[in-house]
mmCIF file of C-alpha atoms in Angstrom:
data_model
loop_
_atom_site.group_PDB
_atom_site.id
_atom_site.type_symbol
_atom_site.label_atom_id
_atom_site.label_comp_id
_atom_site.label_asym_id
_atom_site.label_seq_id
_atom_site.Cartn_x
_atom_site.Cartn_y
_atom_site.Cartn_z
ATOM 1 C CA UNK A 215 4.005 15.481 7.110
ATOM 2 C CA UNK A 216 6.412 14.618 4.906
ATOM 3 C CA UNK A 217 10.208 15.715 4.901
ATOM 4 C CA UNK A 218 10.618 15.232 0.885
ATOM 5 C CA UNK A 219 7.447 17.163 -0.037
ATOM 6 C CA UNK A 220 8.042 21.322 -0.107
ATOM 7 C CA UNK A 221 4.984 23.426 -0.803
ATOM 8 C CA UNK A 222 4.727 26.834 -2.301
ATOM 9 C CA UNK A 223 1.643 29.227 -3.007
ATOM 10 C CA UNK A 224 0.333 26.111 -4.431
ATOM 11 C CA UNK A 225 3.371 24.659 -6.067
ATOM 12 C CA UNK A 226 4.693 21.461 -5.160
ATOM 13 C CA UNK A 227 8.693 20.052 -5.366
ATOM 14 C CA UNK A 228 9.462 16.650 -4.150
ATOM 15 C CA UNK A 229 12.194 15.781 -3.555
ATOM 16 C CA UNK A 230 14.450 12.473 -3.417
ATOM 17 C CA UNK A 231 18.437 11.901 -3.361
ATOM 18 C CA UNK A 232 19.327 14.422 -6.817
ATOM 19 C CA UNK A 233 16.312 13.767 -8.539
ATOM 20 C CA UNK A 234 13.153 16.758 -8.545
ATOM 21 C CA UNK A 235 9.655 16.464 -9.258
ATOM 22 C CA UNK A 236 7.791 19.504 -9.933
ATOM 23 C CA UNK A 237 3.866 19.933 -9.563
ATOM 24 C CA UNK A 238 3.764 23.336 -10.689
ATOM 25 C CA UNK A 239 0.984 25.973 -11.640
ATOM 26 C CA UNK A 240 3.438 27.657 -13.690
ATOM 27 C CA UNK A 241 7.023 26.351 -15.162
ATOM 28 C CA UNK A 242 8.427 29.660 -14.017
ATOM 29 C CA UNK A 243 8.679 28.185 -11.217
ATOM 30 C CA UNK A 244 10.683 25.004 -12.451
ATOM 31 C CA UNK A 245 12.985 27.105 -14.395
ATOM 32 C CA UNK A 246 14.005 29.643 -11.638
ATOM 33 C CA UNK A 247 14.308 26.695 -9.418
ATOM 34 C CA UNK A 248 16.927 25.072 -11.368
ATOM 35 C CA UNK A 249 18.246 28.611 -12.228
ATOM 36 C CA UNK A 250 18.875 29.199 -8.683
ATOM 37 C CA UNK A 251 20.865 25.487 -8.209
ATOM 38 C CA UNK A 252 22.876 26.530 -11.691
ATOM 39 C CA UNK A 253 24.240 29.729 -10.185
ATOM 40 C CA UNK A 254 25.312 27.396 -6.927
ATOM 41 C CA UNK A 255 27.328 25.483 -9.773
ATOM 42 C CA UNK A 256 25.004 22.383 -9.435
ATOM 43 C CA UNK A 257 24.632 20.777 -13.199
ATOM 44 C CA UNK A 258 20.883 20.009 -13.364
ATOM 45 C CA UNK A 259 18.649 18.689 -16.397
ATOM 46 C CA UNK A 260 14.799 19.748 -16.826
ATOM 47 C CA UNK A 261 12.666 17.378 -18.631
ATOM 48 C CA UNK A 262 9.046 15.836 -18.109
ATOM 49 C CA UNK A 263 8.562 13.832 -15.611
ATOM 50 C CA UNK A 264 8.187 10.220 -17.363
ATOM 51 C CA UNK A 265 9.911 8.303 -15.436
ATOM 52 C CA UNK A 266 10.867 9.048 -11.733
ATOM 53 C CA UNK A 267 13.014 6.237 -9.256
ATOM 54 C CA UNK A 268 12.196 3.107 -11.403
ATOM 55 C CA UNK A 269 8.585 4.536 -11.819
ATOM 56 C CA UNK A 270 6.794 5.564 -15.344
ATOM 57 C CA UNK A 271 4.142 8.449 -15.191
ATOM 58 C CA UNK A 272 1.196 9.598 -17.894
ATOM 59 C CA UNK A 273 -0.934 12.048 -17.347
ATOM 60 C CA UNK A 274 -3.564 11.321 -20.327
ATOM 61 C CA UNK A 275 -6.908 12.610 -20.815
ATOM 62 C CA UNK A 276 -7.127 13.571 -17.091
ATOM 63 C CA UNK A 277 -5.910 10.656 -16.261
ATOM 64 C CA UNK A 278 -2.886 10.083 -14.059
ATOM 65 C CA UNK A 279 -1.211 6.515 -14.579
ATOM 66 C CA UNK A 280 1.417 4.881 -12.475
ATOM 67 C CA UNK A 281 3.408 1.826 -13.281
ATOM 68 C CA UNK A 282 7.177 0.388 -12.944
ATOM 69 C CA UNK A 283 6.722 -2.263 -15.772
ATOM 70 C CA UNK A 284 10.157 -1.265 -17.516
ATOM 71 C CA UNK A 285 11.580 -1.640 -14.158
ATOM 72 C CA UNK A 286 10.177 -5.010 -13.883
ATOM 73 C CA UNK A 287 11.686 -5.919 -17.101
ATOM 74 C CA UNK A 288 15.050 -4.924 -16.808
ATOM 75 C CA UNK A 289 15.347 -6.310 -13.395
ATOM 76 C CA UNK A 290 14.249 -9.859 -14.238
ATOM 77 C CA UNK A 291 16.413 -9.869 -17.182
ATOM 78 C CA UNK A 292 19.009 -9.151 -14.508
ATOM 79 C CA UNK A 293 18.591 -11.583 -12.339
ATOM 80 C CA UNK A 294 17.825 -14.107 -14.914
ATOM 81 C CA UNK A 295 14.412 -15.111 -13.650
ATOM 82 C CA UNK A 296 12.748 -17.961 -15.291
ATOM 83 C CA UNK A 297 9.511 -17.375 -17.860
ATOM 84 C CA UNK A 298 6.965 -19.300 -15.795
ATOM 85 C CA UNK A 299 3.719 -19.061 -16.633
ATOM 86 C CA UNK A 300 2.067 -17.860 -13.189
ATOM 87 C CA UNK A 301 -1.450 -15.537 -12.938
ATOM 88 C CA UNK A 302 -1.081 -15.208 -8.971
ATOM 89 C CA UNK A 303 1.996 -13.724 -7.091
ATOM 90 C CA UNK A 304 1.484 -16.850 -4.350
ATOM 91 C CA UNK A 305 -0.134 -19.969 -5.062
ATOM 92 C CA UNK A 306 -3.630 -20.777 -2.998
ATOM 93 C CA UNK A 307 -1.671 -24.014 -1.345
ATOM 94 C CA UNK A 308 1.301 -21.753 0.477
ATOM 95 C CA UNK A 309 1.000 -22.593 3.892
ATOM 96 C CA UNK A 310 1.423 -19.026 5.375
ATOM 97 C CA UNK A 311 2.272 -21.226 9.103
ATOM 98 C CA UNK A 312 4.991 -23.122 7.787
ATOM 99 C CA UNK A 313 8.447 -22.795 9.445
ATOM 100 C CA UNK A 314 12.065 -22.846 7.188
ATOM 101 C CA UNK A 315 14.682 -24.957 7.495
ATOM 102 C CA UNK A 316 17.053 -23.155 5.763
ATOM 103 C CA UNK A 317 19.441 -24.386 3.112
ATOM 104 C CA UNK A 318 18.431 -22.166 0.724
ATOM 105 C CA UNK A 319 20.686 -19.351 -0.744
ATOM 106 C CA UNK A 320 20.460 -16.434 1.482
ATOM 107 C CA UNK A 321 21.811 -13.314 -0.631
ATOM 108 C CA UNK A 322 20.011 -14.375 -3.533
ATOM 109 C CA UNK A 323 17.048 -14.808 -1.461
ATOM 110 C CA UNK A 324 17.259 -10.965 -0.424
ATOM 111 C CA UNK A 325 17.862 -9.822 -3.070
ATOM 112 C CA UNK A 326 14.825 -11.220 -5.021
ATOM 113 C CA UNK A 327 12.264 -10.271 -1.387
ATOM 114 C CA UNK A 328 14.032 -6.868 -1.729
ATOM 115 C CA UNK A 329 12.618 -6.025 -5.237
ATOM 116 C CA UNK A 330 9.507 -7.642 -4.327
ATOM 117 C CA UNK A 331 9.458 -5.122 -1.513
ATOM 118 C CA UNK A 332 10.150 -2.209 -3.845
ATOM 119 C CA UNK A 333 7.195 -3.289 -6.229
ATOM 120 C CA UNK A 334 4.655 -3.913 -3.604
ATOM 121 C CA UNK A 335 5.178 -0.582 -1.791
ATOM 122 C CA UNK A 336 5.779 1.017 -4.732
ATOM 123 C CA UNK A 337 3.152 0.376 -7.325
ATOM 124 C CA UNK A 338 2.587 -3.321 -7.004
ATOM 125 C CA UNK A 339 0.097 -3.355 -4.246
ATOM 126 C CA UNK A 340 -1.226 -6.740 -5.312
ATOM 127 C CA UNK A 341 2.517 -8.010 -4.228
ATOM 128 C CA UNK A 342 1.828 -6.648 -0.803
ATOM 129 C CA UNK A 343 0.699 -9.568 0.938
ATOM 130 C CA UNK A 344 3.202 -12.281 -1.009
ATOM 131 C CA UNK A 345 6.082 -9.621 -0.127
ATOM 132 C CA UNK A 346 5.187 -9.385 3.697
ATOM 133 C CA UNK A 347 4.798 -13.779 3.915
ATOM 134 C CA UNK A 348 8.142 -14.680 2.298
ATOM 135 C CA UNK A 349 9.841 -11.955 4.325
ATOM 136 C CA UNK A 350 9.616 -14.172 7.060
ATOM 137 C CA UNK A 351 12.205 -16.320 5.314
ATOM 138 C CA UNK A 352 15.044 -13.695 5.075
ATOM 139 C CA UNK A 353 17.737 -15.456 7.336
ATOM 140 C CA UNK A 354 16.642 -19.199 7.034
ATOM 141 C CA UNK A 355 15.920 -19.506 3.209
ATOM 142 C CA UNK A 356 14.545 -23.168 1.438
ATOM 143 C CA UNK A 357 15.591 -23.926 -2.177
ATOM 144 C CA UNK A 358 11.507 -23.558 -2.498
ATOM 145 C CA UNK A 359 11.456 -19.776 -0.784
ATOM 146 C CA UNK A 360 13.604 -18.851 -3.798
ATOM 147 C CA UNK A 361 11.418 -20.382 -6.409
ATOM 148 C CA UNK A 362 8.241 -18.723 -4.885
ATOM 149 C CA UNK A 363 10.216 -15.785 -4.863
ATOM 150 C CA UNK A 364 11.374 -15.755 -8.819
ATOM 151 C CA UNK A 365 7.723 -17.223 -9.242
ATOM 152 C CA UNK A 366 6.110 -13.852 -7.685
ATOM 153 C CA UNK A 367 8.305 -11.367 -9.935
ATOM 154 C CA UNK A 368 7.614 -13.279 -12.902
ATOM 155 C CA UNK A 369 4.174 -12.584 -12.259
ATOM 156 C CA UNK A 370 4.922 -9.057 -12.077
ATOM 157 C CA UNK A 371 5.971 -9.295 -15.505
ATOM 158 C CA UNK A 372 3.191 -11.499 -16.903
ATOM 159 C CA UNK A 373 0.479 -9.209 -15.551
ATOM 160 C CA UNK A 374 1.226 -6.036 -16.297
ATOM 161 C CA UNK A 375 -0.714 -3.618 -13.471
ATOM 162 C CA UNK A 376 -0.845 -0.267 -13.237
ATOM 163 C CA UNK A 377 -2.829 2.705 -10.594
ATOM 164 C CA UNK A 378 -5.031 5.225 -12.066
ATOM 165 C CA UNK A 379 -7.141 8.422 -10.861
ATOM 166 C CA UNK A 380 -10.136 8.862 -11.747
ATOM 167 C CA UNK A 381 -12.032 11.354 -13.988
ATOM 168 C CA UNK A 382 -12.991 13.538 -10.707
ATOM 169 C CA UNK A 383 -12.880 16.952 -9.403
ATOM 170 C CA UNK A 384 -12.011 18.186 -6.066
ATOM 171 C CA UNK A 385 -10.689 15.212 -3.547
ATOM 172 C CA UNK A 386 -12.431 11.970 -2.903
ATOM 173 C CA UNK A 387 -10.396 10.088 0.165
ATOM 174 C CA UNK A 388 -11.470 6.389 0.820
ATOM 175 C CA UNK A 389 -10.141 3.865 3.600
ATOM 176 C CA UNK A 390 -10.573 0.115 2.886
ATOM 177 C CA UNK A 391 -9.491 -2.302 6.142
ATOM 178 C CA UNK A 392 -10.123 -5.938 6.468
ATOM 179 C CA UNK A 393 -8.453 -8.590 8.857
ATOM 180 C CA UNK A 394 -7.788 -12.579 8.773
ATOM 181 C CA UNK A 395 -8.596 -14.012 12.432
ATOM 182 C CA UNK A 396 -6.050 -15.997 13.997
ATOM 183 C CA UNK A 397 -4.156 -17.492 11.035
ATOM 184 C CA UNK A 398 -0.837 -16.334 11.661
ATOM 185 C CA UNK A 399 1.548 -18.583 13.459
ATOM 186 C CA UNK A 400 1.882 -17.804 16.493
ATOM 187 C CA UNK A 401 -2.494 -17.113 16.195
ATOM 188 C CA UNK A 402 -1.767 -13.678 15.542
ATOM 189 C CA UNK A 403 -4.485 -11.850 12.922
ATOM 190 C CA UNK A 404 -3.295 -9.874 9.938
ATOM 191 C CA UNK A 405 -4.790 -6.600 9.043
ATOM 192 C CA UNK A 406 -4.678 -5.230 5.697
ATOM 193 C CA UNK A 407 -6.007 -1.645 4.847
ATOM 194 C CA UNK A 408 -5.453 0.130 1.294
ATOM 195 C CA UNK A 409 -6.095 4.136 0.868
ATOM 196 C CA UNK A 410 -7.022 5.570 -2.623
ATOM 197 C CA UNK A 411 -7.516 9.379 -3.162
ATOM 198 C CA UNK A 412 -9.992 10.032 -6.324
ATOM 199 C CA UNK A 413 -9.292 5.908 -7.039
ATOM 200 C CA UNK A 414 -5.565 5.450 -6.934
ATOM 201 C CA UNK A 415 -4.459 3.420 -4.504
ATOM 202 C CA UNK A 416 -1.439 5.998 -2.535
ATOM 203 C CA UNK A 417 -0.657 3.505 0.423
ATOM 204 C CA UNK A 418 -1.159 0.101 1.673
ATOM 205 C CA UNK A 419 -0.688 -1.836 4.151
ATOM 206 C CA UNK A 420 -0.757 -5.811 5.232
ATOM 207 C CA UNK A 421 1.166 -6.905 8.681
ATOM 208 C CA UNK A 422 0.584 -9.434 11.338
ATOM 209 C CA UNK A 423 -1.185 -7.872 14.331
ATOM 210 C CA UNK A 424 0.924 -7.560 17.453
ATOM 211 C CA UNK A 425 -2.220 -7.981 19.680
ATOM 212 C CA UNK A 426 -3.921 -11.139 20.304
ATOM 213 C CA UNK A 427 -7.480 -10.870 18.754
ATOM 214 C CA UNK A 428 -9.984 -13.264 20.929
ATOM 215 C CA UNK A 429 -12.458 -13.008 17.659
ATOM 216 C CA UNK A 430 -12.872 -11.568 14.041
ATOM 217 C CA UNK A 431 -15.012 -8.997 15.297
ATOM 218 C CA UNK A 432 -11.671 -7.716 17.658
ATOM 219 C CA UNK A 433 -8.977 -8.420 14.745
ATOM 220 C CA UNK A 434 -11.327 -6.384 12.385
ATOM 221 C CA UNK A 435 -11.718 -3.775 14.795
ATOM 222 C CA UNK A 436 -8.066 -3.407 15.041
ATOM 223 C CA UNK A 437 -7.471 -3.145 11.331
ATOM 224 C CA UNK A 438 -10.088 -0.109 11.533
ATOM 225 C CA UNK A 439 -7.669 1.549 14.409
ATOM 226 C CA UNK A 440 -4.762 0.812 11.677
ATOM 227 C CA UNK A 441 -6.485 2.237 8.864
ATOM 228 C CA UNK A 442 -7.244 5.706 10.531
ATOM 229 C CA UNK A 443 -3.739 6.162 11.867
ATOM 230 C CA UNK A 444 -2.332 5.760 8.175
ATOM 231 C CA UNK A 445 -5.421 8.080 7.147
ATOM 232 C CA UNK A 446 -4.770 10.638 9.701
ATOM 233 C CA UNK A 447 -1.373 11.227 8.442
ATOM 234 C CA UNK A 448 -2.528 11.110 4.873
ATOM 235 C CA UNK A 449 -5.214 13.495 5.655
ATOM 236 C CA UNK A 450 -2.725 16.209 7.348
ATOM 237 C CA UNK A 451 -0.504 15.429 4.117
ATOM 238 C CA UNK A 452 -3.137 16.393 1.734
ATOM 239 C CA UNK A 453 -4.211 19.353 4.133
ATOM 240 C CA UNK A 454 -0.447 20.776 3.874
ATOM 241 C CA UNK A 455 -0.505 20.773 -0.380
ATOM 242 C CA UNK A 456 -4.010 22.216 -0.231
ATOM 243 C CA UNK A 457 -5.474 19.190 -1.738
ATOM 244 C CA UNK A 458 -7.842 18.465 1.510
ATOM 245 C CA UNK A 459 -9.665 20.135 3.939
ATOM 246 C CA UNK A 460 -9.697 18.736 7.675
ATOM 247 C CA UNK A 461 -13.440 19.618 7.884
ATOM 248 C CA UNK A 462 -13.968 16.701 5.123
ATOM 249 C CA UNK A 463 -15.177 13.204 6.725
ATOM 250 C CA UNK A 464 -13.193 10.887 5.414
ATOM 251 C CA UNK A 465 -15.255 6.819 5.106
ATOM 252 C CA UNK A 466 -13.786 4.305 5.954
ATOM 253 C CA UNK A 467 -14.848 0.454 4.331
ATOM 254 C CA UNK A 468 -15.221 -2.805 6.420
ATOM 255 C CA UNK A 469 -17.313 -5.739 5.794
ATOM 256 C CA UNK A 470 -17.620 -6.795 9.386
ATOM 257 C CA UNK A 471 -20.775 -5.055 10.472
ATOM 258 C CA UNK A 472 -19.959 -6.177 14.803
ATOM 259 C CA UNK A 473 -16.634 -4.283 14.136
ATOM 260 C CA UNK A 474 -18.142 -1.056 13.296
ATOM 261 C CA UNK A 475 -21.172 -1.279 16.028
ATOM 262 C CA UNK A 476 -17.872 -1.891 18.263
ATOM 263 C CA UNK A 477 -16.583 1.234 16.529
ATOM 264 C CA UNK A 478 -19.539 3.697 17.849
ATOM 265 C CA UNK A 479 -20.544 1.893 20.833
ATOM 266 C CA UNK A 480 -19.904 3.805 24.099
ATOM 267 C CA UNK A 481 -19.935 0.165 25.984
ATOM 268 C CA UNK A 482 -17.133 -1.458 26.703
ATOM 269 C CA UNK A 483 -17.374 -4.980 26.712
ATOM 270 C CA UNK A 484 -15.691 -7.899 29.053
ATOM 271 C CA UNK A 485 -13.569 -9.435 26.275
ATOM 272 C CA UNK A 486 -12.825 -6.292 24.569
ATOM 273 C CA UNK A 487 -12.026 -4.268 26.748
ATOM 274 C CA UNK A 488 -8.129 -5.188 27.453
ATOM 275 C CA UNK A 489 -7.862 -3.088 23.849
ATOM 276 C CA UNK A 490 -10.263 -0.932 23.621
ATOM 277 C CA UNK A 491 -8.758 1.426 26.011
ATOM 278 C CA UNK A 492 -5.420 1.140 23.746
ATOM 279 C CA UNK A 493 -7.680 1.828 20.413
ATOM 280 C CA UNK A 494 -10.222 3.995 22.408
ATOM 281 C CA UNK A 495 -9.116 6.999 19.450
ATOM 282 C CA UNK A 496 -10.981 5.432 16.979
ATOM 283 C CA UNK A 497 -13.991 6.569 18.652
ATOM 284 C CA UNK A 498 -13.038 9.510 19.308
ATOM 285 C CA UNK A 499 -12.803 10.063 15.332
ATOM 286 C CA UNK A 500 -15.554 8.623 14.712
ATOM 287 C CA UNK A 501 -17.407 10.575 17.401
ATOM 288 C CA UNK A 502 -16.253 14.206 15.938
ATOM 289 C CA UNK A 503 -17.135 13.160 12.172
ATOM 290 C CA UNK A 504 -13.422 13.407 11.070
ATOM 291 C CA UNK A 505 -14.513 9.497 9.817
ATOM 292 C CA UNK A 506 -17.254 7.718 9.143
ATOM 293 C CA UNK A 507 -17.774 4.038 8.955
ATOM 294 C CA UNK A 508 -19.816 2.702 6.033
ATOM 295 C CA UNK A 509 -19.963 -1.436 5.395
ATOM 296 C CA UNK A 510 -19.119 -3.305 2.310
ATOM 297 C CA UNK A 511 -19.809 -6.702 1.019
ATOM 298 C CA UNK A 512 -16.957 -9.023 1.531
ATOM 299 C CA UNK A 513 -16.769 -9.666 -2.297
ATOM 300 C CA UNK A 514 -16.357 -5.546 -2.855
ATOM 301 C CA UNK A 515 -13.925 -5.219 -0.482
ATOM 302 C CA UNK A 516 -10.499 -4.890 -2.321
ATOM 303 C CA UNK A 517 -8.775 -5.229 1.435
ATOM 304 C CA UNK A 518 -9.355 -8.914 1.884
ATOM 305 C CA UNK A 519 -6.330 -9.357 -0.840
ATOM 306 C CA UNK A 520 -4.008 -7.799 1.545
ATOM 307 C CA UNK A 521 -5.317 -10.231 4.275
ATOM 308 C CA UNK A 522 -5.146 -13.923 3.074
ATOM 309 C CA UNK A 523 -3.662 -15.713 -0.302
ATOM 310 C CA UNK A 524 -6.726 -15.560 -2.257
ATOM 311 C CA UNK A 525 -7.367 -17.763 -5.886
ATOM 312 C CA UNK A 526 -7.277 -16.344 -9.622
ATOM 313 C CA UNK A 527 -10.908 -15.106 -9.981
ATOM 314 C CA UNK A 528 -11.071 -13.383 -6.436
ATOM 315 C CA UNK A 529 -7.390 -12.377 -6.489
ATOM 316 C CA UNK A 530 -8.204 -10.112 -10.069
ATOM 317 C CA UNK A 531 -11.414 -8.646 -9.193
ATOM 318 C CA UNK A 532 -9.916 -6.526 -6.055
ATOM 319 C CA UNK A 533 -6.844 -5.544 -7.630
ATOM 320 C CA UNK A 534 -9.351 -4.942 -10.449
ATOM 321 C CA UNK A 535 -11.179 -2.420 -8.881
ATOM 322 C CA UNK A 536 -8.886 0.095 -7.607
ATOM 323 C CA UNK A 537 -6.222 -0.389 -10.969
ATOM 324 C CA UNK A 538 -6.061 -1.817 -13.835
ATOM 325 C CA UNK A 539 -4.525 -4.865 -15.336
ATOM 326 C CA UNK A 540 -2.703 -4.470 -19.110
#
C-alpha cells in the first residue's frame, strides 16, 4: 500500500530518502539491519527516533505524541515572520470567492504556502483548510495573500498543537466526512474528511469537489464516497503491518442524516442519479459491512473545520477533540 513501508514477521522499517525508522519487536533487528548496510560500506547512525523529517516523536506512558513545533520555530525565524498575535490560521471575514489581482511577491508567496503545506499534511491538520484556500493564489499573489500567509504560520507558532493516541488496545479506525454546499467559486462544494486510528488523526483531507452538487444532501454524500476511498487504502495499509483485520467494520461519521439514508437506499433518485452511478461503491461497502454509517451532531463533528473558515470557539473545540493544544 505503501512503497516506503517494509514489513517483517511483525517488524516494521520505513523508509524515506537516507533516513530509517524502525518499529521493531526486537532491536536485533535494527542492529543487523544497519550491520548489513555497514558491510555495503554505507556510514549509518542508530539512535531513537526523536525527531524524524522536521517531526518530534514521544512515546510516554502509552502514549504516542506527534508534533513539528521546533520545526515551526526555526522556520519562522528563517523567514523572519512577524510576532502577530493571531488564535485562528484564517480570519472568519476571508472571502474564500474572492479573485487575485496579483502584485504580490510570487516566490515569497510559495515559499510561505509551501511550509504551510508541509504543516497541514504533516501534523498541522487544523492548517488544512487555510493551506488548500490560499493555494489558489500561487501564480497571481496580493501584498494581502502574503500577510495571511505569515499570519497563518505565526499561528502555528502561537498555538502549539500536537496528535496523540489514545490509551487503547487492539485498533479502533474512525472516518469523519463533512461538506460545505455550493460555496466555492465557481458553486463547487468542498468536502473535508479526517481519519484517526485509536484517536490520532493519520490523514486528512479538504478539496473543492469536482462535481456539481444540486444540494447538501448530494455534496455530503460525496464527501462520504471520499472518505471511504482514503479509508479503503488505509484499511489495506493497516491489514499489510498486521495492525487491522479486513473483517473489522470500519464507521464512518456524518451529521447529515439524508446523506446516509442516500447511502443505504437501493432507490435511485431523479436528481441524484447523474452521480450515484459514479459513487454507486459506497453502497456496495456499506452493503457487505466493510463500513458502517453512524450520525453525529454537527457541533461533534471535528470535519466541519476542514470544510468552511470557522471562528475561535468552534475552530478549538474540533481540533480539540482529536489533539491537543499546548
Amino acid at each position: 500500500a505503501d512503497p516506503c513501508v517494509f514489513t517483517k514477521a511483525g517488524d516494521i522499517l520505513i523508509v524515506y530518502v537516507d533516513d530509517f525508522l524502525f518499529a521493531v519487536k526486537s532491536m536485533d533487528t535494527v542492529k543487523k539491519t544497519f550491520a548489513d548496510l555497514q558491510k555495503n560500506n554505507i556510514k549509518v547512525r542508530m539512535e531513537e527516533a526523536k525527531r524524524f523529517i522536521g517531526l518530534e516523536y514521544e512515546h510516554k506512558d502509552g502514549v504516542i505524541e506527534v508534533s513539528a513545533q521546533t520545526y515551526i520555530a526555526e522556520v519562522t525565524s528563517k523567514l523572519k515572520i512577524p510576532p502577530y498575535r493571531t488564535q485562528l490560521p484564517l480570519a472568519t471575514s476571508y472571502d474564500v470567492k474572492e479573485t487575485s489581482k496579483g502584485g504580490g511577491d510570487i516566490k515569497s508567496y510559495q515559499k510561505l504556502v509551501g511550509v504551510l503545506t508541509y504543516l497541514a499534511t504533516s501534523t498541522r491538520p487544523d492548517l488544512m483548510l487555510t493551506a488548500s484556500l490560499l493555494s489558489r493564489h500561487l501564480k497571481d499573489p496580493e501584498a494581502k495573500h502574503l500577510d495571511l500567509a505569515r499570519k497563518a504560520l505565526q499561528y502555528a507558532a502561537n498555538n502549539p498543537y500536537a496528535l496523540q493516541t489514545s490509551k487503547t488496545t487492539g485498533t479502533c479506525v474512525k472516518v469523519f466526512v463533512d461538506a460545505s454546499h455550493g460555496q466555492e467559486p465557481d458553486k463547487k462544494s468542498r468536502t473535508g474528511y479526517v481519519i484517526t486510528v485509536n484517536g490520532m488523526p493519520v490523514t486528512w483531507f479538504s478539496r473543492r469537489q469536482t462535481l456539481t452538487a444540486l444540494s447538501s444532501t448530494e455534496a455530503e454524500y460525496l464527501s462520504i464516497a471520499f472518505g471511504l476511498r482514503e479509508a479503503l487504502w488505509l484499511r489495506k495499509f493497516l491489514s499489510e503491518i498486521v495492525m487491522f483485520s479486513d473483517s473489522e467494520s470500519i464507521a464512518v461519521f456524518s451529521d447529515s442524516q439524508p446523506a446516509i439514508k442516500l447511502a443505504v437506499s437501493e432507490n435511485l433518485s431523479e436528481t441524484s442519479r447523474y452521480f450515484e452511478v459514479y459513487y454507486h461503491r459506497v453502497r456496495d461497502h456499506i452493503q457487505d459491512k466493510s463500513f458502517h454509517l453512524v450520525h453525529v451532531k454537527t457541533d461533534e463533528q471535528p470535519a466541519d473545520a476542514l470544510t468552511k473558515v470557522l471562528g475561535k470557539v468552534r475552530h478549538r473545540a474540533c481540533w480539540s477533540a482529536i489533539g491537543e493544544f499546548k
